[in-house]
Short mmCIF file of C-alpha atoms and ligand atoms in Angstrom, two decimals:
data_model
loop_
_atom_site.label_atom_id
_atom_site.label_comp_id
_atom_site.label_asym_id
_atom_site.label_seq_id
_atom_site.Cartn_x
_atom_site.Cartn_y
_atom_site.Cartn_z
CA MET A 1 100.98 193.25 73.37
CA ALA A 2 99.82 192.11 69.95
CA LEU A 3 100.52 188.73 68.46
CA TYR A 4 102.93 189.08 65.54
CA PRO A 5 103.45 186.15 63.20
CA LYS A 6 106.73 187.32 61.69
CA PRO A 7 109.01 190.32 61.92
CA PRO A 8 109.39 192.71 59.02
CA GLU A 9 112.87 193.95 58.19
CA GLY A 10 115.24 194.35 61.09
CA SER A 11 115.66 192.55 64.37
CA TRP A 12 113.16 190.53 66.37
CA THR A 13 113.59 192.84 69.31
CA GLU A 14 112.93 196.03 67.37
CA HIS A 15 109.85 194.40 65.90
CA TYR A 16 108.39 194.05 69.38
CA ALA A 17 108.79 197.72 70.11
CA ASP A 18 107.30 197.52 73.61
CA VAL A 19 110.28 195.62 75.01
CA GLY A 20 112.82 198.26 73.89
CA THR A 21 116.50 197.75 73.17
CA GLY A 22 118.03 199.42 76.22
CA VAL A 23 120.20 197.89 78.91
CA VAL A 24 118.54 195.64 81.50
CA SER A 25 118.81 195.64 85.28
CA TYR A 26 119.17 192.40 87.24
CA GLU A 27 118.24 194.06 90.52
CA ASP A 28 115.01 192.03 90.27
CA CYS A 29 117.11 188.89 90.92
CA ILE A 30 119.12 190.09 93.90
CA SER A 31 116.78 192.29 95.89
CA PRO A 32 115.07 190.70 98.91
CA GLU A 33 112.55 193.56 98.86
CA PHE A 34 111.65 192.91 95.23
CA TYR A 35 111.13 189.25 96.04
CA GLU A 36 108.65 190.17 98.77
CA VAL A 37 106.64 192.13 96.22
CA GLU A 38 106.85 189.30 93.65
CA ARG A 39 105.10 187.02 96.13
CA GLU A 40 102.00 189.18 96.05
CA ALA A 41 102.20 190.78 92.63
CA ILE A 42 102.96 187.64 90.65
CA PHE A 43 102.58 184.38 92.54
CA LYS A 44 99.32 185.33 94.24
CA ARG A 45 97.81 186.73 91.03
CA ALA A 46 98.96 184.61 88.08
CA TRP A 47 97.72 181.14 87.13
CA LEU A 48 100.36 178.59 88.20
CA ASN A 49 100.79 175.14 86.71
CA VAL A 50 101.00 172.59 89.51
CA GLY A 51 100.75 169.33 87.61
CA ARG A 52 99.01 167.25 84.97
CA VAL A 53 95.73 165.36 84.98
CA GLU A 54 97.80 162.15 84.84
CA ASP A 55 98.83 163.01 88.42
CA LEU A 56 95.16 162.44 89.34
CA PRO A 57 94.36 159.25 87.46
CA ARG A 58 91.29 158.14 89.45
CA LYS A 59 88.53 159.61 91.58
CA GLY A 60 89.95 160.18 95.05
CA THR A 61 93.57 160.63 93.96
CA TYR A 62 95.31 163.75 95.25
CA PHE A 63 98.68 165.44 95.55
CA THR A 64 99.96 168.37 97.60
CA ARG A 65 102.16 171.24 96.46
CA GLU A 66 104.30 173.37 98.72
CA ILE A 67 104.16 176.87 97.21
CA GLU A 68 106.64 178.58 99.48
CA VAL A 69 106.68 181.80 97.50
CA ALA A 70 102.98 182.21 98.30
CA LYS A 71 103.53 180.90 101.84
CA THR A 72 101.01 178.14 101.41
CA SER A 73 100.54 174.46 100.77
CA ILE A 74 97.69 173.23 98.60
CA ILE A 75 95.86 169.96 98.03
CA VAL A 76 94.82 169.15 94.45
CA VAL A 77 92.29 166.33 94.21
CA ARG A 78 90.00 164.59 91.76
CA ASP A 79 86.75 164.40 93.70
CA LEU A 80 84.26 161.55 93.64
CA GLU A 81 82.44 163.18 90.68
CA GLY A 82 85.71 163.34 88.75
CA GLN A 83 86.16 167.10 89.06
CA VAL A 84 89.65 168.47 89.72
CA ARG A 85 89.64 170.82 92.72
CA ALA A 86 92.20 172.59 94.87
CA PHE A 87 92.17 173.65 98.52
CA HIS A 88 94.52 175.25 100.97
CA ASN A 89 96.10 172.42 102.96
CA ILE A 90 94.89 173.57 106.37
CA CYS A 91 92.37 172.14 108.83
CA ARG A 92 89.61 174.56 109.75
CA HIS A 93 89.60 173.50 113.41
CA ARG A 94 92.93 174.83 114.64
CA GLY A 95 95.08 175.13 111.59
CA ASN A 96 96.86 171.80 111.45
CA LYS A 97 98.33 170.96 108.07
CA LEU A 98 95.82 168.49 106.72
CA MET A 99 97.62 166.20 104.27
CA TRP A 100 101.23 165.22 104.78
CA ASN A 101 103.22 162.07 105.35
CA ASP A 102 106.27 161.48 107.52
CA PHE A 103 107.67 165.01 107.05
CA PRO A 104 105.22 167.91 107.35
CA ARG A 105 107.15 170.20 105.00
CA GLU A 106 107.35 167.66 102.18
CA GLU A 107 104.84 167.06 99.43
CA THR A 108 102.76 163.92 99.35
CA LYS A 109 100.26 162.15 97.12
CA GLY A 110 97.84 159.29 97.39
CA SER A 111 94.25 158.24 97.18
CA CYS A 112 91.44 158.57 99.72
CA ARG A 113 87.68 159.00 100.08
CA ALA A 114 87.94 161.82 102.65
CA PHE A 115 90.63 164.03 104.17
CA THR A 116 91.09 163.34 107.89
CA CYS A 117 93.01 165.70 110.14
CA LYS A 118 95.80 164.01 112.13
CA TYR A 119 95.22 166.30 115.13
CA HIS A 120 91.62 165.90 116.36
CA GLY A 121 90.13 163.86 113.56
CA TRP A 122 87.91 166.35 111.70
CA ARG A 123 86.99 165.00 108.26
CA TYR A 124 86.39 166.69 104.94
CA ALA A 125 84.78 165.32 101.79
CA LEU A 126 86.78 165.61 98.58
CA ASP A 127 84.60 168.55 97.54
CA GLY A 128 85.99 170.35 100.61
CA SER A 129 82.89 170.22 102.82
CA CYS A 130 83.39 169.41 106.48
CA THR A 131 81.60 166.12 107.17
CA PHE A 132 82.69 165.09 110.65
CA VAL A 133 83.62 166.88 113.84
CA GLN A 134 84.87 164.80 116.74
CA GLN A 135 82.59 165.32 119.79
CA GLU A 136 80.63 167.89 117.87
CA SER A 137 78.20 168.52 120.73
CA GLU A 138 81.04 170.02 122.82
CA PHE A 139 81.34 172.99 120.48
CA PHE A 140 79.29 176.17 120.75
CA ASN A 141 76.75 176.66 117.98
CA LEU A 142 79.12 175.08 115.48
CA ASP A 143 77.67 174.67 112.02
CA LYS A 144 79.90 172.28 110.07
CA THR A 145 78.77 173.75 106.76
CA ASP A 146 80.64 176.96 107.69
CA TYR A 147 83.90 175.05 108.01
CA GLY A 148 84.66 173.61 104.62
CA LEU A 149 88.25 173.69 103.35
CA ALA A 150 89.38 177.03 101.94
CA PRO A 151 89.10 176.62 98.16
CA VAL A 152 91.76 177.64 95.65
CA HIS A 153 90.73 178.53 92.09
CA CYS A 154 91.64 175.59 89.90
CA GLU A 155 91.23 175.09 86.15
CA VAL A 156 92.53 172.54 83.68
CA TRP A 157 93.81 173.37 80.20
CA ALA A 158 95.06 170.66 77.80
CA GLY A 159 95.54 168.35 80.78
CA PHE A 160 97.68 170.90 82.68
CA VAL A 161 96.29 171.68 86.13
CA PHE A 162 96.58 175.35 87.08
CA VAL A 163 95.71 177.12 90.32
CA ASN A 164 95.28 180.79 91.09
CA LEU A 165 95.77 181.99 94.66
CA ALA A 166 93.95 185.30 94.21
CA GLN A 167 90.65 185.78 96.02
CA GLU A 168 89.12 186.50 92.61
CA PRO A 169 91.40 186.00 89.58
CA SER A 170 91.15 188.91 87.17
CA GLN A 171 91.09 186.51 84.19
CA SER A 172 89.96 182.96 83.51
CA LEU A 173 92.81 180.55 82.82
CA ARG A 174 92.06 180.59 79.09
CA GLU A 175 92.04 184.40 78.94
CA PHE A 176 95.31 184.43 80.85
CA LEU A 177 96.96 181.92 78.50
CA GLY A 178 96.04 183.97 75.43
CA PRO A 179 95.89 182.82 71.80
CA MET A 180 99.49 181.64 71.36
CA ILE A 181 99.45 179.15 74.24
CA SER A 182 95.77 178.19 73.83
CA ALA A 183 96.50 177.19 70.23
CA LEU A 184 98.22 174.09 71.65
CA ASP A 185 94.84 172.87 72.85
CA GLY A 186 94.60 169.82 70.61
CA TYR A 187 98.23 168.74 70.99
CA PRO A 188 98.31 165.09 72.16
CA PHE A 189 99.88 165.79 75.56
CA GLY A 190 97.58 163.17 77.07
CA ARG A 191 99.18 160.39 75.02
CA MET A 192 102.60 161.00 76.53
CA THR A 193 102.28 159.20 79.80
CA GLU A 194 105.75 157.69 80.23
CA ARG A 195 107.37 160.31 82.38
CA TYR A 196 110.58 161.00 84.26
CA ASP A 197 110.68 163.61 87.02
CA PHE A 198 113.68 165.53 88.32
CA ARG A 199 113.84 168.01 91.14
CA ALA A 200 116.74 170.21 92.21
CA ASP A 201 117.20 172.91 94.81
CA VAL A 202 119.22 175.60 93.09
CA ASN A 203 121.07 178.46 94.77
CA CYS A 204 119.98 181.27 92.51
CA ASN A 205 116.96 183.44 91.89
CA TRP A 206 114.28 181.64 89.87
CA LYS A 207 114.61 184.09 86.98
CA VAL A 208 118.35 183.48 86.61
CA PHE A 209 117.75 179.82 85.75
CA LEU A 210 114.70 180.53 83.64
CA ASP A 211 116.80 182.90 81.55
CA ALA A 212 119.27 180.10 80.85
CA PHE A 213 116.54 178.17 79.02
CA GLN A 214 115.12 180.96 76.93
CA GLU A 215 118.03 181.94 74.75
CA TYR A 216 120.37 179.90 72.58
CA TYR A 217 123.14 182.49 72.39
CA HIS A 218 124.97 180.44 75.03
CA VAL A 219 124.77 177.13 73.18
CA PRO A 220 127.96 177.27 71.06
CA VAL A 221 130.00 178.25 74.11
CA LEU A 222 128.54 176.58 77.19
CA HIS A 223 127.58 173.37 75.38
CA SER A 224 130.46 173.22 72.91
CA GLN A 225 131.69 169.92 74.31
CA GLU A 226 128.29 168.39 73.84
CA ALA A 227 127.98 168.92 70.11
CA THR A 228 128.58 166.01 67.80
CA PRO A 229 131.77 166.34 65.72
CA ALA A 230 129.86 167.25 62.56
CA ALA A 231 127.66 169.79 64.33
CA ARG A 232 130.48 171.56 66.20
CA PRO A 233 131.73 173.77 63.35
CA LYS A 234 128.16 174.78 62.52
CA MET A 235 127.35 175.89 66.04
CA ASN A 236 129.03 179.26 65.92
CA GLY A 237 126.59 181.81 64.68
CA PHE A 238 123.66 179.59 65.63
CA GLU A 239 120.42 181.53 65.69
CA ALA A 240 116.86 180.43 66.30
CA PRO A 241 114.55 180.96 63.33
CA HIS A 242 111.44 182.20 65.15
CA TYR A 243 110.49 184.14 68.27
CA GLN A 244 107.01 185.16 69.34
CA LEU A 245 105.55 187.13 72.24
CA ASP A 246 101.96 187.11 73.42
CA GLY A 247 101.04 189.07 76.54
CA PRO A 248 103.41 187.94 79.33
CA HIS A 249 104.08 184.63 77.51
CA ARG A 250 106.74 183.95 74.89
CA MET A 251 108.16 181.22 72.68
CA VAL A 252 111.11 180.37 70.46
CA SER A 253 111.39 177.66 67.80
CA THR A 254 114.48 175.87 66.58
CA SER A 255 115.12 173.89 63.42
CA SER A 256 117.47 171.06 62.49
CA VAL A 257 117.75 168.04 60.26
CA PRO A 258 116.07 164.97 61.85
CA ARG A 259 118.74 163.13 63.77
CA ARG A 260 117.96 159.79 62.14
CA LEU A 261 119.19 161.22 58.82
CA TRP A 262 122.78 161.60 60.04
CA PRO A 263 123.28 158.55 62.24
CA ALA A 264 127.03 158.31 61.66
CA ASP A 265 127.56 161.49 63.64
CA TYR A 266 127.33 161.05 67.38
CA GLN A 267 128.89 162.11 70.62
CA TYR A 268 128.46 158.93 72.67
CA PRO A 269 128.26 155.35 71.36
CA ILE A 270 125.09 154.89 73.44
CA GLU A 271 123.33 157.21 71.01
CA ILE A 272 123.94 154.80 68.14
CA ALA A 273 123.04 151.80 70.30
CA THR A 274 119.73 153.29 71.42
CA ARG A 275 118.97 155.52 68.39
CA SER A 276 118.39 158.38 70.78
CA GLY A 277 120.11 161.34 72.40
CA LEU A 278 119.62 164.84 73.73
CA PHE A 279 117.02 165.69 71.11
CA GLY A 280 115.03 162.57 71.94
CA PRO A 281 114.45 159.21 70.27
CA TRP A 282 115.35 159.28 66.57
CA ASP A 283 112.39 157.15 65.50
CA GLU A 284 109.28 159.23 65.82
CA PRO A 285 106.01 157.85 67.17
CA ASP A 286 102.99 158.27 64.93
CA LEU A 287 101.06 161.12 66.54
CA GLY A 288 98.87 161.76 63.50
CA GLU A 289 99.20 164.62 61.06
CA ALA A 290 98.10 167.66 62.98
CA LEU A 291 100.04 168.99 65.95
CA PRO A 292 97.94 172.07 66.76
CA GLY A 293 99.70 175.19 67.91
CA THR A 294 103.23 173.96 67.26
CA ASN A 295 105.67 175.75 64.96
CA PRO A 296 103.62 178.96 64.82
CA GLY A 297 106.28 180.63 62.69
CA GLY A 298 106.10 177.90 60.06
CA VAL A 299 109.88 177.42 60.12
CA ARG A 300 111.45 174.91 57.74
CA LYS A 301 112.91 171.76 59.29
CA TRP A 302 111.18 172.66 62.55
CA SER A 303 112.61 170.67 65.44
CA MET A 304 111.41 172.18 68.72
CA ASP A 305 109.20 174.83 70.31
CA ASN A 306 109.96 176.30 73.70
CA PHE A 307 106.84 177.91 75.17
CA GLN A 308 107.33 180.00 78.29
CA ILE A 309 104.08 180.41 80.21
CA PHE A 310 104.30 183.34 82.62
CA PRO A 311 105.46 183.28 85.30
CA ASN A 312 107.31 180.01 85.93
CA THR A 313 106.31 177.21 83.53
CA GLU A 314 108.01 176.13 80.36
CA ILE A 315 106.80 173.53 77.85
CA LEU A 316 109.27 172.26 75.26
CA ILE A 317 107.65 170.36 72.41
CA TRP A 318 109.88 168.33 70.13
CA ALA A 319 108.94 167.62 66.52
CA ASN A 320 109.90 164.00 67.05
CA GLY A 321 107.01 163.38 69.41
CA TRP A 322 107.83 164.07 73.05
CA TYR A 323 107.81 167.02 75.41
CA LEU A 324 109.34 168.42 78.59
CA THR A 325 108.12 170.77 81.28
CA TYR A 326 110.26 172.94 83.51
CA ARG A 327 108.89 174.75 86.53
CA TYR A 328 110.81 177.17 88.72
CA TRP A 329 109.47 177.61 92.26
CA PRO A 330 111.10 180.44 94.22
CA THR A 331 112.03 179.57 97.79
CA SER A 332 113.80 182.86 98.65
CA TYR A 333 115.20 185.80 96.72
CA ASN A 334 118.31 183.78 95.86
CA THR A 335 117.14 180.15 95.86
CA HIS A 336 114.51 178.15 94.02
CA ARG A 337 113.35 174.62 93.38
CA PHE A 338 113.55 173.37 89.80
CA ASP A 339 111.15 170.66 88.61
CA GLY A 340 111.93 169.10 85.24
CA THR A 341 109.78 166.38 83.70
CA LEU A 342 110.14 164.47 80.43
CA PHE A 343 107.04 162.96 78.79
CA PHE A 344 107.07 160.27 76.07
CA PRO A 345 104.41 158.12 74.44
CA PRO A 346 104.66 154.88 76.43
CA ALA A 347 107.28 152.55 75.01
CA THR A 348 105.87 149.33 73.61
CA THR A 349 109.22 147.65 73.01
CA ALA A 350 112.42 147.35 75.02
CA SER A 351 114.34 149.35 72.43
CA GLN A 352 111.82 152.22 72.62
CA ARG A 353 112.22 152.22 76.38
CA ALA A 354 116.01 152.32 76.04
CA ALA A 355 115.68 155.21 73.55
CA ASN A 356 113.49 157.16 76.00
CA GLU A 357 115.89 156.54 78.86
CA CYS A 358 118.90 157.63 76.80
CA ALA A 359 117.12 160.95 76.13
CA VAL A 360 116.50 161.26 79.87
CA VAL A 361 120.15 160.87 80.88
CA MET A 362 121.30 163.21 78.12
CA PHE A 363 118.80 165.79 79.34
CA LYS A 364 120.20 165.49 82.83
CA GLU A 365 123.74 166.07 81.61
CA PHE A 366 122.75 169.19 79.71
CA ALA A 367 120.61 170.55 82.53
CA LEU A 368 123.54 170.14 84.90
CA GLN A 369 125.70 172.08 82.48
CA ASP A 370 123.13 174.86 82.34
CA ALA A 371 122.74 174.80 86.12
CA GLY A 372 126.51 174.82 86.66
CA THR A 373 126.88 178.53 85.99
CA LEU A 374 124.00 179.70 88.13
CA VAL A 375 125.40 179.92 91.64
CA GLY A 376 128.35 181.89 90.34
CA THR A 377 126.05 184.22 88.43
CA GLN A 378 123.90 184.84 91.49
CA ARG A 379 126.92 185.60 93.67
CA ALA A 380 128.43 187.86 91.03
CA LEU A 381 125.17 189.75 90.56
CA GLU A 382 124.81 190.13 94.32
CA SER A 383 128.21 191.79 94.51
CA ARG A 384 126.63 194.66 92.56
CA ALA A 385 130.11 195.23 91.21
CA ALA A 386 128.88 195.38 87.65
CA ARG A 387 126.82 198.38 86.76
CA ASP A 388 123.12 197.83 86.57
CA ASP A 389 123.11 198.03 82.79
CA PHE A 390 123.41 194.63 81.20
CA PRO A 391 123.25 194.70 77.40
CA LEU A 392 121.08 192.01 75.78
CA ASN A 393 121.29 191.05 72.12
CA ASP A 394 118.55 190.15 69.67
CA GLN A 395 118.71 186.44 70.56
CA GLU A 396 118.01 187.41 74.16
CA LEU A 397 114.63 188.89 73.27
CA LEU A 398 112.78 186.46 75.53
CA VAL A 399 115.04 187.31 78.48
CA ARG A 400 114.31 190.98 77.94
CA HIS A 401 110.58 190.33 77.60
CA PHE A 402 110.50 188.14 80.72
CA HIS A 403 112.08 190.74 83.00
CA LYS A 404 109.80 193.39 81.53
CA SER A 405 106.73 191.21 82.13
CA VAL A 406 107.78 190.68 85.76
CA ALA A 407 108.32 194.43 86.17
CA ASP A 408 104.96 195.19 84.52
CA TRP A 409 103.09 192.85 86.87
CA VAL A 410 104.86 194.31 89.90
CA GLU A 411 104.17 197.85 88.74
CA GLU A 412 100.52 197.14 88.02
CA TYR A 413 100.13 195.57 91.44
CA GLU A 414 101.81 198.45 93.21
CA HIS A 415 99.96 201.20 91.36
CA LYS A 416 96.50 199.80 90.92
CA ILE A 417 96.14 197.55 93.89
CA VAL A 418 98.31 198.95 96.63
CA GLY A 419 98.19 202.51 95.29
CA VAL A 420 101.92 203.16 95.73
S1 FES B 501 93.39 170.96 113.96
FE1 FES B 501 92.44 169.56 112.64
S2 FES B 501 91.02 168.54 113.87
FE2 FES B 501 91.96 169.95 115.20
FE1 FE2 B 502 121.69 175.38 77.69
#
């Protein structure tokens, strides 16, 4: 799909002719069989963001990720040369899970000079090579060099660590990300190291929640109580000023007047006290002039970009100098784990810290509101009582494009790879 800077006359959706304007099926969110195909067609073929380089601050630091949808656990490590690598989290002797702490199904992180198996003590260097076998002479023609950890393709873009679980990925990470996402290359993500992590297990398909964060049609209704008194009347008819699609990825921008210019209007007194709120701290950090890749539509009074990286990562970049990531990890056809993280330039004063923390609690309130509808939606969809023909409007272009991208990947997998 081509990269279009702006639509001509007409709707955004009609401009991107490939996505069509017809009704949309949500069978892809309620079918256990479809989920089984998604495992292979999407999560074992696409590049997946599993963290940031700040998660690996020094040589020897590592973290694990449980990727249930791909039925695997991985170790991501910065080796003693400083290179970021990934491996399947399994000992080559008899399959024990290599790195875990206290609870074998939970993720862990730490720092070490070698990985040591808790079962019989085999050791692996941080580059994955097997360096020690307990009572090696008891084995039969064992050559340790044949028993390194199983590697996982791992590449870093703009400080985001991605893995690909395919034997041979069909594209490099940069090719996969395409021009729209890659344009963010020089954005100062690395300066935003004050972070707040949230995790929630949500009882709905991963795409149902993702959809809730890629359209703003719901904002005047679902979030009506959250608007400030002055903003409330203006919310009806709210529309985002720019949408863009690029391959399986998509983005939407919003615009608004900087919050610091209308300080008398607030929802909670804490916003005045901290000069902060849902849209982040009012007083912007100095990030320099250029913010590469942001506001690709050149919208006036730009306030935020929401980039959706296929399949399950979202980066929201705010004009006032902070960003968020959301990741949606399927755990079954009707459950997933949601990871939300807020990133700010580190506060240098107590009031900056209070401003950051106010944004964090406001985010949590909104996210809970968005999440509040999801279980009901999943149950209702699963009833199959509604016909399989949901109409989407122009503001739901990204929802439409997302489900089409999922279907395209599944179809390509089934036709070209499995030959169905
Ligand atoms: S399973 Fe790891 S050393 Fe035996
Ligand atoms: Fe929302």
